[in-house]
C-alpha positions as a printed Julia matrix, in Angstrom:
375×3 Matrix{Float64}:
 -10.86    0.25   -4.48
  -7.75   -2.06   -5.28
  -5.46   -3.27   -2.58
  -3.54   -6.53   -1.76
  -5.76   -7.35    1.07
  -5.02   -9.41    4.05
  -6.43  -12.62    5.66
  -9.38  -12.01    7.92
  -9.08  -15.11    9.92
  -6.1   -17.44   10.7
  -7.53  -20.06    8.4
  -7.34  -17.58    5.52
  -3.6   -17.22    5.69
  -2.48  -20.23    3.58
  -4.82  -19.22    0.64
  -3.55  -15.55    1.02
   0.17  -16.82    0.89
  -0.54  -19.18   -1.97
  -2.1   -16.59   -4.3
   0.81  -14.17   -3.18
   3.41  -16.73   -4.24
   1.67  -17.4    -7.49
   1.54  -13.85   -8.57
   4.19  -13.31  -11.36
   3.75   -9.55  -11.08
   5.08   -9.64   -7.47
   7.68  -12.09   -7.75
   9.04  -14.62  -10.32
  10.26  -17.97   -8.87
  11.7   -20.87  -10.73
   8.96  -23.48  -11.27
   6.55  -21.36   -9.74
   3.64  -23.73   -9.92
   5.53  -26.0    -7.78
   7.66  -23.87   -5.52
   4.87  -21.19   -4.85
   2.54  -23.78   -3.13
   5.51  -25.26   -1.16
   6.64  -21.94    0.18
   3.21  -21.16    1.13
   2.7   -24.26    3.1
   5.95  -23.79    4.81
   5.31  -20.32    5.73
   1.66  -20.41    6.97
   2.34  -21.51   10.67
   4.84  -18.57   10.99
   2.52  -16.04    9.66
  -0.4   -17.28   11.41
   1.51  -16.65   14.56
   2.14  -13.19   13.63
  -1.65  -12.54   12.8
  -2.54  -14.12   16.23
  -0.59  -11.34   18.08
  -2.69   -8.65   16.24
  -6.16   -9.94   16.89
  -6.21  -13.12   14.73
  -6.4   -11.42   11.37
  -5.97   -8.36    9.08
  -8.34   -5.43    9.63
  -7.86   -4.07    6.27
 -11.25   -5.07    4.7
 -12.89   -3.5     7.65
 -11.27   -0.13    7.25
 -11.45   -0.36    3.29
 -15.32   -1.0     3.8
 -15.49    1.99    6.26
 -13.62    4.26    3.78
 -15.73    3.29    0.98
 -18.82    3.81    2.45
 -17.87    7.27    3.71
 -16.48    8.2     0.36
 -19.54    7.37   -1.66
 -21.8     8.91    0.75
 -19.95   12.19    0.22
 -19.74   11.74   -3.38
 -23.53   11.52   -3.6
 -23.63   14.76   -1.95
 -20.93   16.8    -3.74
 -21.24   15.09   -7.15
 -25.08   14.51   -7.68
 -24.6    14.55  -11.63
 -22.7    11.31  -11.27
 -24.82    9.76   -8.56
 -25.49    7.16   -7.43
 -22.19    5.87   -6.41
 -21.28    2.44   -5.32
 -17.73    1.22   -4.17
 -16.53   -2.41   -4.77
 -13.42   -4.0    -2.95
 -10.96   -5.58   -5.25
  -8.12   -7.58   -3.51
  -5.34   -9.46   -5.12
  -4.92  -12.31   -2.65
  -7.97  -12.63   -0.58
 -11.71  -12.39   -0.98
 -13.21  -10.33   -2.42
 -10.9   -10.81   -5.32
 -10.59   -8.17   -7.96
 -11.85  -10.61  -10.71
 -14.96  -11.3    -8.61
 -15.56   -7.64   -7.99
 -15.57   -7.07  -11.79
 -18.05   -9.95  -12.19
 -20.51   -8.28   -9.6
 -20.06   -4.96  -11.16
 -21.18   -6.57  -14.57
 -24.03   -8.19  -12.8
 -24.96   -4.84  -11.49
 -25.0    -3.23  -14.83
 -22.27   -0.74  -14.15
 -21.56    1.47  -17.09
 -18.63    3.74  -15.6
 -15.9     2.2   -13.55
 -12.95    3.85  -11.77
 -10.19    1.62  -10.84
  -9.06    3.4    -7.53
  -5.64    2.04   -6.2
  -5.53    2.56   -2.65
  -1.74    2.95   -2.64
  -1.15    6.78   -2.64
   2.4     6.32   -4.32
   2.7     4.22   -7.51
   4.88    1.24   -7.98
   4.99   -0.89  -10.94
   6.07   -4.19   -9.32
   7.99   -5.43   -6.42
  10.21   -8.15   -5.81
  12.63   -9.73   -8.46
  14.35  -13.04   -8.39
  15.79  -14.55   -5.36
  18.16  -17.35   -4.52
  16.1   -20.4    -4.12
  17.59  -21.59   -0.96
  16.33  -18.64    0.96
  13.02  -18.35   -0.73
  10.69  -19.97    1.77
  12.57  -18.47    4.81
  12.74  -14.74    3.69
  10.04  -14.07    1.19
   8.05  -10.9     2.02
   4.59  -11.88    3.27
   2.87   -8.7     4.69
  -0.5    -7.68    3.72
  -1.73   -4.31    2.41
   1.45   -2.73    1.36
   3.65   -5.83    1.6
   4.99   -4.33   -1.34
   3.4    -1.38   -3.16
   2.22   -3.34   -6.1
  -0.11   -0.86   -7.9
   0.81   -2.36  -11.1
  -0.07   -5.89   -9.96
  -3.61   -4.69   -9.08
  -4.0    -2.85  -12.26
  -2.69   -5.95  -14.33
  -5.33   -8.07  -12.68
  -8.14   -5.94  -14.4
  -6.42   -6.11  -17.92
  -5.9    -9.9   -17.57
  -9.44  -10.38  -16.59
 -10.59   -9.13  -20.09
  -7.51  -10.49  -22.01
  -8.06  -14.06  -20.68
 -11.84  -13.83  -21.82
 -10.93  -12.36  -25.05
 -13.7    -9.73  -24.61
 -13.81   -6.06  -24.38
 -15.18   -4.4   -21.25
 -18.95   -3.64  -20.96
 -18.18   -0.73  -18.93
 -15.95    2.25  -19.47
 -12.89    2.2   -17.28
 -10.55    4.84  -16.05
  -7.88    4.74  -13.36
  -6.74    6.99  -10.26
  -3.28    5.55  -10.21
  -1.42    7.73   -7.81
  -2.2    10.71   -5.43
   0.93   11.13   -3.26
   0.53   14.78   -2.54
  -3.27   15.32   -2.53
  -3.73   18.25   -0.01
  -6.24   16.33    2.18
  -4.08   13.33    2.51
  -1.27   15.45    3.4
  -3.56   17.19    6.04
  -4.58   13.81    7.39
  -0.87   12.72    8.07
  -0.05   16.04    9.51
  -2.99   15.86   11.8
  -2.11   12.48   13.1
   1.45   13.4    13.66
   0.42   16.56   15.61
  -1.96   14.56   17.77
   0.97   11.84   18.49
   3.63   14.44   19.33
   1.25   15.87   21.98
   1.59   12.55   23.76
   5.39   13.04   24.24
   6.58   14.71   27.51
   6.73   18.37   27.13
  10.35   18.65   27.85
  11.08   15.95   25.13
   8.75   17.07   22.44
  11.07   19.34   20.48
  13.65   16.47   20.42
  11.37   13.93   18.91
  12.85   12.51   15.5
  10.02   11.78   13.06
  10.63    8.63   11.07
   8.48    8.31    7.93
   8.37    4.59    7.19
   7.51    2.98    3.9
   7.8    -0.45    2.64
  11.17   -0.9     0.85
  12.04   -2.03   -2.76
  14.77   -4.2    -4.0
  17.44   -1.72   -5.65
  17.13   -3.91   -8.94
  13.45   -2.66   -9.16
  14.55    0.99   -8.23
  17.01    0.95  -10.87
  14.64    0.02  -13.51
  13.05    3.22  -12.93
  10.15    2.72  -10.61
   8.65    5.98   -9.55
   7.71    4.84   -5.88
  10.75    6.24   -4.11
  10.35    9.75   -5.39
   6.63    9.66   -4.77
   6.91    8.74   -1.36
   9.58   11.41   -0.77
   7.02   13.82   -2.31
   4.48   13.0     0.32
   7.03   13.49    3.14
   8.11   16.69    1.8
   4.52   18.12    1.65
   3.67   16.85    5.1
   6.7    18.38    6.78
   5.96   21.53    4.94
   2.46   21.4     6.45
   3.92   21.0     9.78
   6.18   23.82    9.42
   9.25   21.63    9.79
   8.62   21.37   13.52
  10.88   18.46   14.12
  13.77   16.69   12.61
  12.82   13.93   10.37
  14.09   11.19    8.03
  12.59    8.85    5.37
  13.27    5.24    6.26
  12.29    1.87    4.66
  10.91   -1.15    6.27
  10.4    -5.04    5.6
  13.67   -5.76    3.67
  14.08   -9.5     3.15
  16.56  -11.7     1.74
  20.27  -11.17    0.7
  19.64   -8.71   -2.23
  20.42   -5.03   -2.04
  17.16   -3.08   -0.91
  16.4     0.69   -0.86
  17.43    2.05    2.65
  18.22    3.13    5.31
  16.14    0.39    7.01
  13.73    1.54    9.74
  15.02   -0.93   12.32
  18.64    0.17   11.6
  18.09    3.83   11.81
  16.27    3.41   15.27
  19.25    1.71   16.53
  21.65    4.31   15.12
  19.62    7.1    16.51
  19.54    5.68   20.0
  23.31    5.34   19.94
  23.6     8.83   19.05
  21.4     9.87   22.11
  18.23   10.45   20.22
  15.96    8.47   22.21
  12.5    10.03   21.47
  11.17    8.84   18.24
   7.82    8.91   16.31
   7.11    6.36   13.68
   4.69    7.53   10.8
   3.64    4.83    8.33
   3.6     7.15    5.16
   2.59    4.71    2.51
  -0.1     2.85    4.18
  -3.71    4.12    4.41
  -4.99    1.69    7.12
  -3.62   -0.62    9.5
  -2.49   -4.07    8.7
   0.11   -6.25    9.66
   3.08   -3.96    8.85
   1.81   -1.45   11.28
   0.39   -3.51   13.84
   3.11   -6.22   14.12
   6.31   -4.79   12.33
   6.12   -1.18   13.55
   4.07   -1.73   16.81
   5.59   -4.82   18.22
   8.99   -5.59   16.5
  10.36   -2.02   16.48
   8.3     0.11   19.21
   8.29   -2.8    21.75
  11.01   -5.38   21.33
  13.72   -3.24   19.46
  13.04   -0.1    21.47
  13.67   -2.06   24.61
  16.79   -3.5    23.22
  18.23   -0.27   22.24
  17.21    1.86   25.39
  14.91    4.17   23.52
  13.12    6.37   26.18
   9.94    7.33   24.16
   8.73    5.67   21.06
   5.27    6.19   19.43
   3.51    5.39   16.3
   1.3     7.99   14.53
  -2.4     6.48   14.09
  -2.93    5.05   10.55
  -5.61    7.02    8.61
  -8.19    4.4     9.0
 -11.63    5.83    9.84
 -10.64    9.42    9.67
 -13.51   11.6     8.24
 -11.02   13.82    6.51
  -9.41   10.89    4.83
 -12.77    9.89    3.34
 -13.21   13.41    2.13
  -9.93   13.12    0.33
 -11.1     9.89   -1.32
 -14.26   11.64   -2.46
 -12.48   14.64   -3.82
 -10.07   12.43   -5.63
 -12.91   10.62   -7.26
 -15.03   13.92   -8.19
 -12.0    15.59   -9.48
 -11.06   12.44  -11.75
 -14.46   12.24  -13.13
 -14.64   15.82  -13.92
 -11.3    15.56  -15.78
 -12.82   12.87  -18.13
  -9.22   11.41  -18.48
  -8.74    7.65  -18.49
  -5.47    7.92  -16.56
  -2.58   10.2   -15.42
   0.06   10.93  -18.01
   2.49    9.19  -15.71
   0.63    6.03  -16.08
   1.34    6.02  -19.92
   5.15    5.99  -19.23
   6.57    2.52  -18.66
   9.67    2.39  -16.47
  12.75    2.94  -18.88
  14.31   -0.56  -18.04
  10.87   -2.58  -17.58
  11.07   -6.18  -18.03
   7.32   -7.17  -17.86
   5.36   -6.92  -21.01
   2.05   -7.12  -19.22
   2.88   -3.63  -17.63
   2.74   -2.11  -21.01
  -0.25   -4.06  -22.1
  -2.16   -2.85  -18.94
  -1.1     0.83  -19.48
  -2.26    0.72  -23.14
  -5.57   -0.99  -21.95
  -6.48    1.98  -19.62
  -5.04    4.69  -21.74
  -7.34    3.53  -24.76
 -10.57    3.52  -22.95
 -13.02    5.75  -24.57
 -14.97    8.07  -22.12
 -18.02   10.22  -23.01
C-alpha cells in the first residue's frame, strides 16, 4: 500500500522533510544534496507547529493500517484461491519506507506482489524547478497527497532493484489508478449525503459543494500529466451518484510559490462565493483517502475556521474522509480481487508516458512493471 506517509510524532518531522526535499522525482533543486537539508532544517519548526495543532502527528499510518487489515480480511473471504493475503505499507518519506517493505516481503518469501497506490488518481510527478530565493519559505510540505506523486512511489520500487542490479524474487504488478471505481464513488457520495444533513434545513439546497484536490504546477499539467482529468472523472461520477443534488465546483488547494498552478484555488473560491452571497459551503477532499495535514489543518483550520470567519461564511463543513469506512475497505478488496483475476501487470494507461515527459526514470519504471511475467 503505497503512499507518501506523514510524521507520526513531532520529532519525526525533520526526517520526513529531509527525505521529501531530497526526492528528485518530487522536485529538482539546484545542489540538492546541500540545499535539501538546509530547507528541511529551516522548515521543521513551522511544520511542527502545524502538526501540533492536529494532535502532534499525522494519522495516515493509523488509517492505512486499518484499511489494510480490513482489505485483506475481506480478500481472504472473497478470493480464497489467492489467499492468504497480507498487506505491507510502503511510505516514501517516513517509516515504514517502501524499500524496507520490499525487504520484509523478501524475508517473508512473498512470491506475488501488488504495488497498490493509495492515490485514486494517477500523477507522474509534481513540482518542477523554483526560484532559489523562495524555496525554503514556500516549498509544499504536506503529507499524504502533498502532491499526488504516484510516479514517485512506483519509481522507488524500480530503483530498489536497479540499484541492486538484481531482478525481483517476486512477481510484481501494479494497481496504478482507480478514480471511478463504483464503491469509491459510493463512499464519497455517502459522506457527502451525511454532511449535507448537518446543514440547516432551509439552507441545505443552497449549499455549494467544493471538491478540493491538491493542485499541480501548470508546467506539470502541460507535460500531459493525467491527474486533472482523473480527478474530474471522480467528481463527475460522484455528482451523478448524488443526482446532481447541489451546485458544485472542482477546486485546487495547496498552491505554493510564484509559478502558475492549476486553479481555481480553494481559498479564493471560498472568498468569491461569499462575496456573491453563497455562504453555505461543503468541502470535499476528493483526492485523499484518509485524514492528514491537508484535511485536518489546511481545510479544517485554515479554510473552515480562519478564512470562513474572515469572509463571513454562514455555514461551512467538511465531508469526513474515507478513513475507516467499511465500504471503502470493500472497495480496496474489490480492486485487488479484480486486478488479480485480470492477470495483467498494469493498466494500459501506465504504459503511456506523458507526451512531454522530462524524467527518464518514469519510462524505465513503466517498462519495469509492464515487463513483469505473471503466471
